[in-house]
Amino acid sequence: MKATSTSSDLSNLPVSEMAESLVGSEIIKLAGEIKARIAQGESIYNLTIGDFNPEIFPIPEELLEGILAKYRAQHTNYPAANGMESLRVAVSDFMRKRQGLSYSPDEILIAGGARPLIYAAYQALVDPEDIVVFPVPSWNNNHYTHLSRGKARLIMTGPETHFMPNAELLKDALDGARMLALCSPLNPTGTVFSKEQLSGICELVLNINTARLAKNEKPLYLLFDQIYWQLTHGDTQHFDPVSLLPELRPFTIYIDGISKAFAATGVRVGWAMGPEKIMNKMKSILGHVGAWSPKAEQLACAEYLEMDDAVDTYLADIKTRVMNRLNGFYQGFQDLKRDGYPVDAIAPQAAIYLTAQLHLVGMKTQEGGILEDVAAVTDYVLREAGLAIVPFYAFGAERSSTWYRISVGTAQESDAHEVCSRLRTALEKLS
Ligand SMILES: Cc1ncc(COP(=O)(O)O)c(C=O)c1O
């Protein structure tokens, strides 16, 4: 080391290549900037974060009471490494009753939310340089691929397929791939796979694996994140790979949990389901990370998931209230579109998200400036309408994509009306 090194040199010593090149979440960054503006007194509707405001969407009362009771009963030591047995049994029952999926408690792994399970699935299945295929926009697959030192192969999707991939889009992309990461209902779009779309992909994956196994090659794994599946709206139906094609079971890992359906993002209970060997490997990986779900939460969640009536009542209520908000924004955007403004939205199907379009690049502001790109449009609606939303490029779509995610987990039902009227005023000022 040179004797001239300063303390600032020493604060920026190299770390691993993986960590050096890791990028933070674009959404969390954007949300941070918005919080700072709100703190300075700006009136902003912050619809950027895929989370709930607990004052508007509290967790189920029975779950809350259960967690408090379990802590009072001193359930404060390490949980079982693969999750408390009562919870794995409850999840097994829950998934059989509600989704018709039959996984034994030994094929279920519990962790502190869905994220560690996604991380562990990547670590368990993807070697450095392995190819991971995922559609964009989608949530965080780029980061998990980076963490596992794999290579991302992105599949661009558009409004014509509701931003979902299909066999046609995927068929040339799966060559030599180790994993296909899918999500439905999808974050950021709030859209779902149709039966035809997912069936086509399932057939494709099965054909690939039949050919690979005949040649003694490693299979293509299917990671299926269905964390929002219970929040389907109207007559939307959720489809999943193994129900559609049971032969896919040896290659499929489900990711699920209570974070979204029960507005319990801070409670931290998630589960994965899949072949026992893979669940065991993921358990070992997460054991070293220590990413368990707290024991009290697990025990309370086990009891709650077995309370059929309470669960039904809670789900019916949250779905109605989320749907009212999504519909409010959807209608507001349709009204603006009908009145000739260059905006659009896709009818909401599921989750807490609406896909909306602002086609404003190239338009002129009253001050005479031009909205040069999507970032300028995002900034304009934030400044002029106090509307904070996330452009799809934050989810891996092209920088020029004019589509946005509107998240309603922190919105009041009346917000849609106010936001759309502010947006109308901001749009009127453009030429
Ligand atoms: C598609 C998807 N999967 C998983 C997660 C993470 O869930 P958890 O909070 O249980 O880690 C999110 C959170 O936003 C998500 O959108």
CSV table of C-alpha atoms and ligand atoms in Angstrom, one decimal:
chain,number,residue,atom,x,y,z
A,1,MET,CA,0.0,0.0,0.0
A,2,LYS,CA,1.3,3.5,-0.9
A,3,ALA,CA,2.2,5.6,2.1
A,4,THR,CA,0.1,8.4,0.6
A,5,SER,CA,-3.3,6.6,1.0
A,6,THR,CA,-5.8,8.9,2.6
A,7,SER,CA,-8.7,7.9,4.8
A,8,SER,CA,-11.1,8.3,1.9
A,9,ASP,CA,-9.2,5.7,-0.1
A,10,LEU,CA,-9.5,3.4,2.8
A,11,SER,CA,-13.3,3.8,3.0
A,12,ASN,CA,-13.7,2.6,-0.5
A,13,LEU,CA,-11.6,-0.6,-0.7
A,14,PRO,CA,-12.7,-3.2,-3.2
A,15,VAL,CA,-15.4,-5.8,-2.2
A,16,SER,CA,-16.4,-8.9,-4.1
A,17,GLU,CA,-17.2,-8.3,-7.8
A,18,MET,CA,-20.7,-9.4,-7.1
A,19,ALA,CA,-21.2,-6.9,-4.3
A,20,GLU,CA,-19.4,-4.2,-6.2
A,21,SER,CA,-21.7,-4.5,-9.2
A,22,LEU,CA,-24.9,-5.1,-7.2
A,23,VAL,CA,-27.5,-2.4,-7.8
A,24,GLY,CA,-30.0,-1.4,-5.2
A,25,SER,CA,-33.8,-1.6,-5.8
A,26,GLU,CA,-34.8,1.2,-8.2
A,27,ILE,CA,-38.2,1.3,-6.5
A,28,ILE,CA,-36.8,1.7,-3.0
A,29,LYS,CA,-34.6,4.5,-4.4
A,30,LEU,CA,-37.5,6.3,-6.0
A,31,ALA,CA,-39.6,5.9,-2.9
A,32,GLY,CA,-36.8,7.4,-0.8
A,33,GLU,CA,-36.7,10.5,-3.0
A,34,ILE,CA,-40.5,10.9,-2.7
A,35,LYS,CA,-40.4,10.5,1.1
A,36,ALA,CA,-37.9,13.3,1.2
A,37,ARG,CA,-40.2,15.6,-0.8
A,38,ILE,CA,-43.2,14.7,1.4
A,39,ALA,CA,-41.0,15.6,4.4
A,40,GLN,CA,-40.4,19.0,2.9
A,41,GLY,CA,-44.2,19.6,2.9
A,42,GLU,CA,-45.2,18.7,-0.7
A,43,SER,CA,-48.6,17.1,-1.1
A,44,ILE,CA,-47.9,13.8,-2.8
A,45,TYR,CA,-49.9,10.7,-3.5
A,46,ASN,CA,-47.2,8.1,-3.0
A,47,LEU,CA,-48.4,5.1,-5.0
A,48,THR,CA,-44.9,3.7,-5.5
A,49,ILE,CA,-44.4,1.0,-2.9
A,50,GLY,CA,-45.8,-2.6,-3.1
A,51,ASP,CA,-46.7,-2.4,0.6
A,52,PHE,CA,-49.8,-1.7,2.7
A,53,ASN,CA,-50.6,1.1,5.1
A,54,PRO,CA,-51.5,-0.9,8.2
A,55,GLU,CA,-54.0,1.8,9.3
A,56,ILE,CA,-55.9,1.2,6.1
A,57,PHE,CA,-55.1,-2.5,5.7
A,58,PRO,CA,-54.4,-4.1,9.1
A,59,ILE,CA,-53.4,-7.7,9.4
A,60,PRO,CA,-56.2,-10.1,10.6
A,61,GLU,CA,-57.1,-9.5,14.2
A,62,GLU,CA,-56.9,-13.2,15.0
A,63,LEU,CA,-53.4,-13.3,13.6
A,64,LEU,CA,-52.3,-10.3,15.6
A,65,GLU,CA,-53.7,-11.7,18.9
A,66,GLY,CA,-52.1,-15.0,18.1
A,67,ILE,CA,-48.7,-13.5,17.6
A,68,LEU,CA,-48.9,-11.5,20.8
A,69,ALA,CA,-50.1,-14.6,22.7
A,70,LYS,CA,-47.2,-16.7,21.4
A,71,TYR,CA,-44.6,-14.1,22.4
A,72,ARG,CA,-46.2,-14.0,25.9
A,73,ALA,CA,-45.9,-17.7,26.1
A,74,GLN,CA,-42.2,-17.3,25.6
A,75,HIS,CA,-41.8,-18.7,22.1
A,76,THR,CA,-38.7,-16.7,21.6
A,77,ASN,CA,-36.0,-19.2,20.8
A,78,TYR,CA,-34.9,-20.7,17.4
A,79,PRO,CA,-37.6,-22.2,15.3
A,80,ALA,CA,-37.1,-25.5,13.5
A,81,ALA,CA,-34.8,-25.1,10.5
A,82,ASN,CA,-37.4,-26.0,7.9
A,83,GLY,CA,-40.2,-24.3,9.8
A,84,MET,CA,-42.4,-25.3,12.7
A,85,GLU,CA,-44.2,-28.5,12.0
A,86,SER,CA,-47.6,-27.1,12.9
A,87,LEU,CA,-47.2,-24.4,10.3
A,88,ARG,CA,-46.0,-26.8,7.6
A,89,VAL,CA,-49.0,-29.0,8.3
A,90,ALA,CA,-51.3,-25.9,8.2
A,91,VAL,CA,-49.8,-24.7,4.9
A,92,SER,CA,-50.2,-28.2,3.4
A,93,ASP,CA,-53.9,-28.2,4.4
A,94,PHE,CA,-54.4,-24.6,3.3
A,95,MET,CA,-52.9,-25.2,-0.2
A,96,ARG,CA,-54.9,-28.5,-0.7
A,97,LYS,CA,-58.2,-26.9,0.4
A,98,ARG,CA,-57.8,-23.6,-1.4
A,99,GLN,CA,-55.7,-24.3,-4.4
A,100,GLY,CA,-56.1,-28.1,-4.9
A,101,LEU,CA,-52.3,-28.5,-4.6
A,102,SER,CA,-51.1,-31.5,-2.7
A,103,TYR,CA,-47.8,-31.0,-0.9
A,104,SER,CA,-46.8,-32.9,2.2
A,105,PRO,CA,-45.3,-31.0,5.2
A,106,ASP,CA,-41.8,-32.4,4.1
A,107,GLU,CA,-42.2,-30.7,0.7
A,108,ILE,CA,-42.8,-27.3,2.4
A,109,LEU,CA,-40.1,-24.9,3.6
A,110,ILE,CA,-40.9,-21.9,5.8
A,111,ALA,CA,-38.8,-18.8,5.9
A,112,GLY,CA,-39.0,-15.1,6.9
A,113,GLY,CA,-41.1,-14.1,3.9
A,114,ALA,CA,-40.9,-15.0,0.2
A,115,ARG,CA,-37.7,-13.2,-0.5
A,116,PRO,CA,-35.3,-15.5,1.4
A,117,LEU,CA,-37.0,-18.5,-0.4
A,118,ILE,CA,-36.5,-16.9,-3.8
A,119,TYR,CA,-32.9,-16.3,-2.9
A,120,ALA,CA,-32.5,-19.8,-1.7
A,121,ALA,CA,-34.1,-21.3,-4.8
A,122,TYR,CA,-31.7,-19.4,-7.0
A,123,GLN,CA,-28.8,-20.5,-4.8
A,124,ALA,CA,-29.9,-24.1,-4.8
A,125,LEU,CA,-30.5,-24.4,-8.6
A,126,VAL,CA,-28.3,-21.9,-10.4
A,127,ASP,CA,-24.5,-22.2,-10.8
A,128,PRO,CA,-22.3,-19.3,-11.8
A,129,GLU,CA,-22.8,-18.5,-15.5
A,130,ASP,CA,-26.0,-20.5,-15.7
A,131,ILE,CA,-28.8,-18.9,-17.7
A,132,VAL,CA,-31.9,-17.7,-15.9
A,133,VAL,CA,-34.8,-16.7,-18.2
A,134,PHE,CA,-37.5,-14.3,-16.9
A,135,PRO,CA,-40.0,-11.9,-18.5
A,136,VAL,CA,-39.8,-8.2,-18.0
A,137,PRO,CA,-41.3,-6.2,-16.5
A,138,SER,CA,-41.0,-8.4,-13.4
A,139,TRP,CA,-39.9,-8.1,-9.9
A,140,ASN,CA,-36.3,-8.4,-8.8
A,141,ASN,CA,-35.3,-11.5,-10.8
A,142,ASN,CA,-32.4,-9.4,-12.2
A,143,HIS,CA,-31.1,-9.0,-8.6
A,144,TYR,CA,-31.5,-12.6,-7.6
A,145,THR,CA,-29.8,-13.7,-10.8
A,146,HIS,CA,-26.9,-11.4,-10.0
A,147,LEU,CA,-26.6,-12.7,-6.4
A,148,SER,CA,-26.4,-16.3,-7.7
A,149,ARG,CA,-23.8,-15.1,-10.4
A,150,GLY,CA,-26.1,-16.4,-13.1
A,151,LYS,CA,-26.7,-14.8,-16.5
A,152,ALA,CA,-30.0,-13.1,-17.1
A,153,ARG,CA,-31.9,-13.7,-20.3
A,154,LEU,CA,-34.7,-11.2,-20.5
A,155,ILE,CA,-37.9,-11.7,-22.4
A,156,MET,CA,-39.7,-8.4,-23.2
A,157,THR,CA,-43.4,-8.5,-23.0
A,158,GLY,CA,-46.0,-5.9,-23.9
A,159,PRO,CA,-49.7,-4.9,-23.4
A,160,GLU,CA,-50.9,-7.3,-26.2
A,161,THR,CA,-50.2,-10.2,-23.8
A,162,HIS,CA,-51.1,-8.2,-20.6
A,163,PHE,CA,-47.3,-8.2,-20.1
A,164,MET,CA,-47.3,-11.9,-19.5
A,165,PRO,CA,-45.0,-14.2,-21.5
A,166,ASN,CA,-46.3,-17.1,-23.6
A,167,ALA,CA,-44.7,-20.1,-25.2
A,168,GLU,CA,-44.2,-18.2,-28.5
A,169,LEU,CA,-42.1,-15.6,-26.7
A,170,LEU,CA,-40.2,-18.1,-24.7
A,171,LYS,CA,-39.6,-20.9,-27.2
A,172,ASP,CA,-36.2,-19.8,-28.5
A,173,ALA,CA,-35.1,-18.4,-25.1
A,174,LEU,CA,-35.0,-21.5,-23.1
A,175,ASP,CA,-32.1,-23.2,-24.9
A,176,GLY,CA,-29.5,-24.1,-22.4
A,177,ALA,CA,-31.3,-22.3,-19.6
A,178,ARG,CA,-31.1,-23.6,-16.0
A,179,MET,CA,-34.2,-21.8,-14.7
A,180,LEU,CA,-37.3,-20.0,-15.9
A,181,ALA,CA,-38.7,-17.6,-13.3
A,182,LEU,CA,-42.4,-16.8,-13.6
A,183,CYS,CA,-44.8,-14.8,-11.5
A,184,SER,CA,-48.6,-14.7,-11.6
A,185,PRO,CA,-50.4,-12.6,-10.6
A,186,LEU,CA,-47.5,-10.4,-11.7
A,187,ASN,CA,-45.8,-7.5,-9.9
A,188,PRO,CA,-45.8,-4.8,-11.4
A,189,THR,CA,-48.8,-5.3,-13.7
A,190,GLY,CA,-51.6,-6.8,-11.6
A,191,THR,CA,-52.3,-9.2,-14.5
A,192,VAL,CA,-52.4,-13.0,-14.5
A,193,PHE,CA,-51.6,-15.8,-16.9
A,194,SER,CA,-54.5,-17.1,-18.9
A,195,LYS,CA,-54.9,-20.8,-18.9
A,196,GLU,CA,-53.8,-21.0,-22.5
A,197,GLN,CA,-50.7,-18.8,-21.9
A,198,LEU,CA,-49.5,-20.9,-18.9
A,199,SER,CA,-50.5,-24.3,-20.4
A,200,GLY,CA,-48.4,-23.5,-23.5
A,201,ILE,CA,-45.4,-22.6,-21.4
A,202,CYS,CA,-45.8,-25.8,-19.2
A,203,GLU,CA,-45.9,-28.0,-22.3
A,204,LEU,CA,-42.7,-26.3,-23.6
A,205,VAL,CA,-40.9,-26.8,-20.3
A,206,LEU,CA,-42.0,-30.5,-20.1
A,207,ASN,CA,-40.8,-31.1,-23.7
A,208,ILE,CA,-37.5,-29.5,-23.0
A,209,ASN,CA,-37.0,-31.6,-19.8
A,210,THR,CA,-38.1,-34.9,-21.5
A,211,ALA,CA,-35.4,-34.3,-24.1
A,212,ARG,CA,-32.8,-33.2,-21.5
A,213,LEU,CA,-33.4,-36.1,-19.2
A,214,ALA,CA,-33.2,-38.6,-22.1
A,215,LYS,CA,-29.7,-37.2,-22.7
A,216,ASN,CA,-28.8,-37.2,-19.0
A,217,GLU,CA,-28.6,-33.4,-18.9
A,218,LYS,CA,-29.6,-31.1,-16.1
A,219,PRO,CA,-33.3,-30.1,-16.3
A,220,LEU,CA,-34.8,-26.6,-16.7
A,221,TYR,CA,-36.3,-25.6,-13.3
A,222,LEU,CA,-39.5,-23.6,-13.1
A,223,LEU,CA,-39.7,-21.0,-10.2
A,224,PHE,CA,-43.3,-20.0,-9.8
A,225,ASP,CA,-43.9,-17.0,-7.6
A,226,GLN,CA,-47.6,-16.9,-6.7
A,227,ILE,CA,-47.4,-14.6,-3.7
A,228,TYR,CA,-50.5,-12.6,-4.9
A,229,TRP,CA,-52.6,-15.5,-6.0
A,230,GLN,CA,-55.3,-15.1,-3.3
A,231,LEU,CA,-55.8,-11.5,-4.4
A,232,THR,CA,-57.6,-12.2,-7.7
A,233,HIS,CA,-60.5,-9.8,-8.5
A,234,GLY,CA,-63.8,-10.3,-10.2
A,235,ASP,CA,-64.0,-13.4,-12.2
A,236,THR,CA,-60.2,-13.6,-12.7
A,237,GLN,CA,-58.9,-17.2,-12.1
A,238,HIS,CA,-55.4,-18.1,-10.9
A,239,PHE,CA,-53.6,-20.9,-12.8
A,240,ASP,CA,-50.5,-22.7,-11.7
A,241,PRO,CA,-48.1,-25.1,-13.4
A,242,VAL,CA,-48.5,-28.4,-11.5
A,243,SER,CA,-52.3,-28.2,-11.4
A,244,LEU,CA,-52.2,-27.7,-15.2
A,245,LEU,CA,-49.5,-30.3,-15.9
A,246,PRO,CA,-48.8,-32.6,-13.0
A,247,GLU,CA,-45.7,-34.0,-14.8
A,248,LEU,CA,-44.0,-30.7,-14.0
A,249,ARG,CA,-43.9,-31.4,-10.3
A,250,PRO,CA,-40.3,-32.6,-10.2
A,251,PHE,CA,-39.1,-29.4,-11.8
A,252,THR,CA,-41.3,-26.8,-10.1
A,253,ILE,CA,-40.7,-24.7,-7.0
A,254,TYR,CA,-43.6,-22.6,-5.7
A,255,ILE,CA,-43.1,-19.3,-3.8
A,256,ASP,CA,-45.9,-18.1,-1.6
A,257,GLY,CA,-46.7,-16.6,1.8
A,258,ILE,CA,-48.9,-14.4,3.9
A,259,SER,CA,-47.3,-11.0,3.0
A,260,LYS,CA,-49.7,-9.8,0.4
A,261,ALA,CA,-53.0,-11.7,0.9
A,262,PHE,CA,-53.1,-10.9,4.6
A,263,ALA,CA,-51.4,-7.5,4.3
A,264,ALA,CA,-48.7,-8.9,6.5
A,265,THR,CA,-45.5,-7.7,4.8
A,266,GLY,CA,-43.8,-7.0,8.2
A,267,VAL,CA,-44.8,-10.2,9.9
A,268,ARG,CA,-42.4,-12.3,7.7
A,269,VAL,CA,-43.9,-15.7,7.0
A,270,GLY,CA,-43.4,-17.2,3.6
A,271,TRP,CA,-43.3,-20.7,2.2
A,272,ALA,CA,-41.9,-22.7,-0.7
A,273,MET,CA,-43.2,-25.9,-2.0
A,274,GLY,CA,-41.4,-28.4,-4.2
A,275,PRO,CA,-39.4,-31.6,-4.4
A,276,GLU,CA,-38.1,-32.6,-1.0
A,277,LYS,CA,-34.4,-32.7,-2.0
A,278,ILE,CA,-34.6,-29.1,-3.3
A,279,MET,CA,-36.5,-28.0,-0.1
A,280,ASN,CA,-33.8,-29.6,2.0
A,281,LYS,CA,-31.0,-27.8,0.1
A,282,MET,CA,-32.8,-24.5,0.4
A,283,LYS,CA,-33.3,-25.2,4.1
A,284,SER,CA,-29.5,-25.7,4.5
A,285,ILE,CA,-28.8,-22.5,2.6
A,286,LEU,CA,-31.2,-20.4,4.6
A,287,GLY,CA,-30.0,-22.0,7.9
A,288,HIS,CA,-26.6,-20.5,7.3
A,289,VAL,CA,-28.2,-17.1,6.5
A,290,GLY,CA,-30.5,-17.5,9.5
A,291,ALA,CA,-33.5,-16.2,7.5
A,292,TRP,CA,-36.1,-18.1,9.5
A,293,SER,CA,-39.5,-16.7,10.3
A,294,PRO,CA,-39.8,-15.9,14.0
A,295,LYS,CA,-41.2,-18.8,16.0
A,296,ALA,CA,-44.1,-16.9,17.5
A,297,GLU,CA,-45.2,-15.7,14.0
A,298,GLN,CA,-45.0,-19.2,12.7
A,299,LEU,CA,-47.1,-20.8,15.5
A,300,ALA,CA,-49.7,-18.0,15.3
A,301,CYS,CA,-49.9,-18.3,11.5
A,302,ALA,CA,-50.3,-22.1,11.8
A,303,GLU,CA,-53.4,-21.5,14.0
A,304,TYR,CA,-54.7,-18.7,11.8
A,305,LEU,CA,-54.5,-20.6,8.5
A,306,GLU,CA,-56.7,-23.3,9.9
A,307,MET,CA,-59.5,-20.8,10.9
A,308,ASP,CA,-61.4,-21.2,7.6
A,309,ASP,CA,-64.2,-18.7,8.4
A,310,ALA,CA,-61.9,-16.0,9.6
A,311,VAL,CA,-59.7,-16.4,6.6
A,312,ASP,CA,-62.7,-16.3,4.2
A,313,THR,CA,-64.0,-13.2,5.8
A,314,TYR,CA,-60.6,-11.4,5.8
A,315,LEU,CA,-59.9,-12.3,2.1
A,316,ALA,CA,-63.4,-11.2,1.0
A,317,ASP,CA,-62.9,-7.9,2.7
A,318,ILE,CA,-59.4,-7.1,1.5
A,319,LYS,CA,-60.2,-8.1,-2.0
A,320,THR,CA,-63.2,-5.8,-2.1
A,321,ARG,CA,-61.4,-2.9,-0.7
A,322,VAL,CA,-58.3,-3.4,-3.0
A,323,MET,CA,-60.6,-3.9,-6.0
A,324,ASN,CA,-62.5,-0.7,-5.3
A,325,ARG,CA,-59.3,1.2,-5.3
A,326,LEU,CA,-58.0,-0.4,-8.5
A,327,ASN,CA,-61.3,0.1,-10.3
A,328,GLY,CA,-61.3,3.8,-9.1
A,329,PHE,CA,-58.0,4.4,-10.8
A,330,TYR,CA,-58.8,2.4,-13.8
A,331,GLN,CA,-62.1,4.3,-14.4
A,332,GLY,CA,-60.3,7.6,-13.8
A,333,PHE,CA,-57.7,6.7,-16.5
A,334,GLN,CA,-60.4,5.5,-18.9
A,335,ASP,CA,-62.3,8.8,-18.4
A,336,LEU,CA,-59.1,10.8,-19.2
A,337,LYS,CA,-58.5,8.6,-22.3
A,338,ARG,CA,-62.1,9.1,-23.5
A,339,ASP,CA,-61.6,12.8,-23.2
A,340,GLY,CA,-58.7,12.6,-25.5
A,341,TYR,CA,-55.7,12.6,-23.2
A,342,PRO,CA,-52.8,10.3,-24.1
A,343,VAL,CA,-53.2,7.9,-21.2
A,344,ASP,CA,-54.5,4.4,-20.8
A,345,ALA,CA,-54.8,1.5,-18.3
A,346,ILE,CA,-55.2,-2.2,-18.4
A,347,ALA,CA,-58.3,-3.6,-16.6
A,348,PRO,CA,-57.1,-4.8,-13.2
A,349,GLN,CA,-57.1,-8.6,-12.6
A,350,ALA,CA,-55.3,-9.2,-9.4
A,351,ALA,CA,-52.8,-8.1,-6.7
A,352,ILE,CA,-52.6,-4.5,-5.6
A,353,TYR,CA,-51.4,-3.0,-8.9
A,354,LEU,CA,-52.8,-1.2,-11.9
A,355,THR,CA,-50.9,-1.0,-15.2
A,356,ALA,CA,-51.3,2.6,-16.5
A,357,GLN,CA,-49.8,4.4,-19.5
A,358,LEU,CA,-48.7,8.0,-19.8
A,359,HIS,CA,-47.8,8.7,-23.4
A,360,LEU,CA,-46.3,12.1,-22.8
A,361,VAL,CA,-42.8,12.0,-24.1
A,362,GLY,CA,-42.2,14.9,-26.5
A,363,MET,CA,-45.0,17.1,-25.1
A,364,LYS,CA,-44.3,20.7,-24.2
A,365,THR,CA,-44.8,22.1,-20.7
A,366,GLN,CA,-46.3,25.6,-20.0
A,367,GLU,CA,-42.8,26.8,-19.2
A,368,GLY,CA,-41.7,25.7,-22.8
A,369,GLY,CA,-39.7,22.7,-21.8
A,370,ILE,CA,-40.0,19.4,-23.6
A,371,LEU,CA,-40.7,16.1,-21.7
A,372,GLU,CA,-37.6,14.5,-23.2
A,373,ASP,CA,-38.0,11.0,-21.8
A,374,VAL,CA,-39.9,8.7,-19.4
A,375,ALA,CA,-37.9,10.0,-16.4
A,376,ALA,CA,-39.0,13.6,-17.3
A,377,VAL,CA,-42.6,12.4,-17.6
A,378,THR,CA,-42.4,10.7,-14.2
A,379,ASP,CA,-41.0,13.8,-12.7
A,380,TYR,CA,-43.6,16.0,-14.4
A,381,VAL,CA,-46.6,14.1,-12.9
A,382,LEU,CA,-44.9,14.1,-9.5
A,383,ARG,CA,-44.3,17.9,-9.6
A,384,GLU,CA,-47.6,19.0,-11.3
A,385,ALA,CA,-50.1,16.4,-10.1
A,386,GLY,CA,-48.3,15.2,-6.9
A,387,LEU,CA,-48.6,11.7,-8.3
A,388,ALA,CA,-45.8,9.3,-7.5
A,389,ILE,CA,-45.8,6.1,-9.6
A,390,VAL,CA,-43.1,3.7,-10.8
A,391,PRO,CA,-42.1,3.5,-14.5
A,392,PHE,CA,-41.8,-0.1,-15.8
A,393,TYR,CA,-38.1,0.4,-16.6
A,394,ALA,CA,-37.6,0.0,-12.8
A,395,PHE,CA,-38.8,-3.5,-13.4
A,396,GLY,CA,-36.4,-4.2,-16.3
A,397,ALA,CA,-38.5,-3.0,-19.2
A,398,GLU,CA,-37.0,-0.7,-21.8
A,399,ARG,CA,-36.1,2.8,-20.7
A,400,SER,CA,-38.6,4.0,-23.3
A,401,SER,CA,-41.6,2.1,-22.0
A,402,THR,CA,-44.4,4.5,-21.3
A,403,TRP,CA,-46.1,2.1,-18.8
A,404,TYR,CA,-46.3,2.5,-15.1
A,405,ARG,CA,-47.3,0.6,-11.9
A,406,ILE,CA,-49.8,2.2,-9.6
A,407,SER,CA,-49.8,0.5,-6.2
A,408,VAL,CA,-53.0,0.9,-4.1
A,409,GLY,CA,-51.9,-0.6,-0.8
A,410,THR,CA,-51.4,2.8,0.8
A,411,ALA,CA,-54.4,4.5,-1.0
A,412,GLN,CA,-57.7,5.6,0.4
A,413,GLU,CA,-60.7,4.8,-1.7
A,414,SER,CA,-61.3,8.5,-2.4
A,415,ASP,CA,-57.7,9.0,-3.6
A,416,ALA,CA,-58.4,7.8,-7.2
A,417,HIS,CA,-60.8,10.6,-7.8
A,418,GLU,CA,-58.5,13.3,-6.5
A,419,VAL,CA,-55.4,11.9,-8.2
A,420,CYS,CA,-57.1,11.7,-11.6
A,421,SER,CA,-58.5,15.2,-11.3
A,422,ARG,CA,-55.0,16.5,-10.4
A,423,LEU,CA,-53.6,14.5,-13.4
A,424,ARG,CA,-56.3,16.1,-15.7
A,425,THR,CA,-55.1,19.5,-14.6
A,426,ALA,CA,-51.5,18.6,-15.3
A,427,LEU,CA,-52.3,17.1,-18.7
A,428,GLU,CA,-54.3,20.2,-19.7
A,429,LYS,CA,-51.1,22.2,-19.3
A,430,LEU,CA,-49.2,20.1,-21.9
A,431,SER,CA,-49.3,20.8,-25.6
B,1,LIG,C1,-43.8,-11.0,-6.8
B,1,LIG,C2,-43.2,-10.8,-5.4
B,1,LIG,N1,-42.7,-11.9,-4.8
B,1,LIG,C3,-42.2,-11.8,-3.6
B,1,LIG,C4,-42.2,-10.6,-2.9
B,1,LIG,C5,-41.6,-10.5,-1.5
B,1,LIG,O1,-42.5,-11.0,-0.5
B,1,LIG,P1,-42.1,-11.0,1.0
B,1,LIG,O2,-42.4,-9.7,1.5
B,1,LIG,O3,-42.9,-12.1,1.6
B,1,LIG,O4,-40.6,-11.3,1.1
B,1,LIG,C6,-42.8,-9.5,-3.5
B,1,LIG,C7,-42.8,-8.2,-2.7
B,1,LIG,O5,-43.1,-7.1,-3.2
B,1,LIG,C8,-43.3,-9.6,-4.8
B,1,LIG,O6,-43.9,-8.5,-5.4
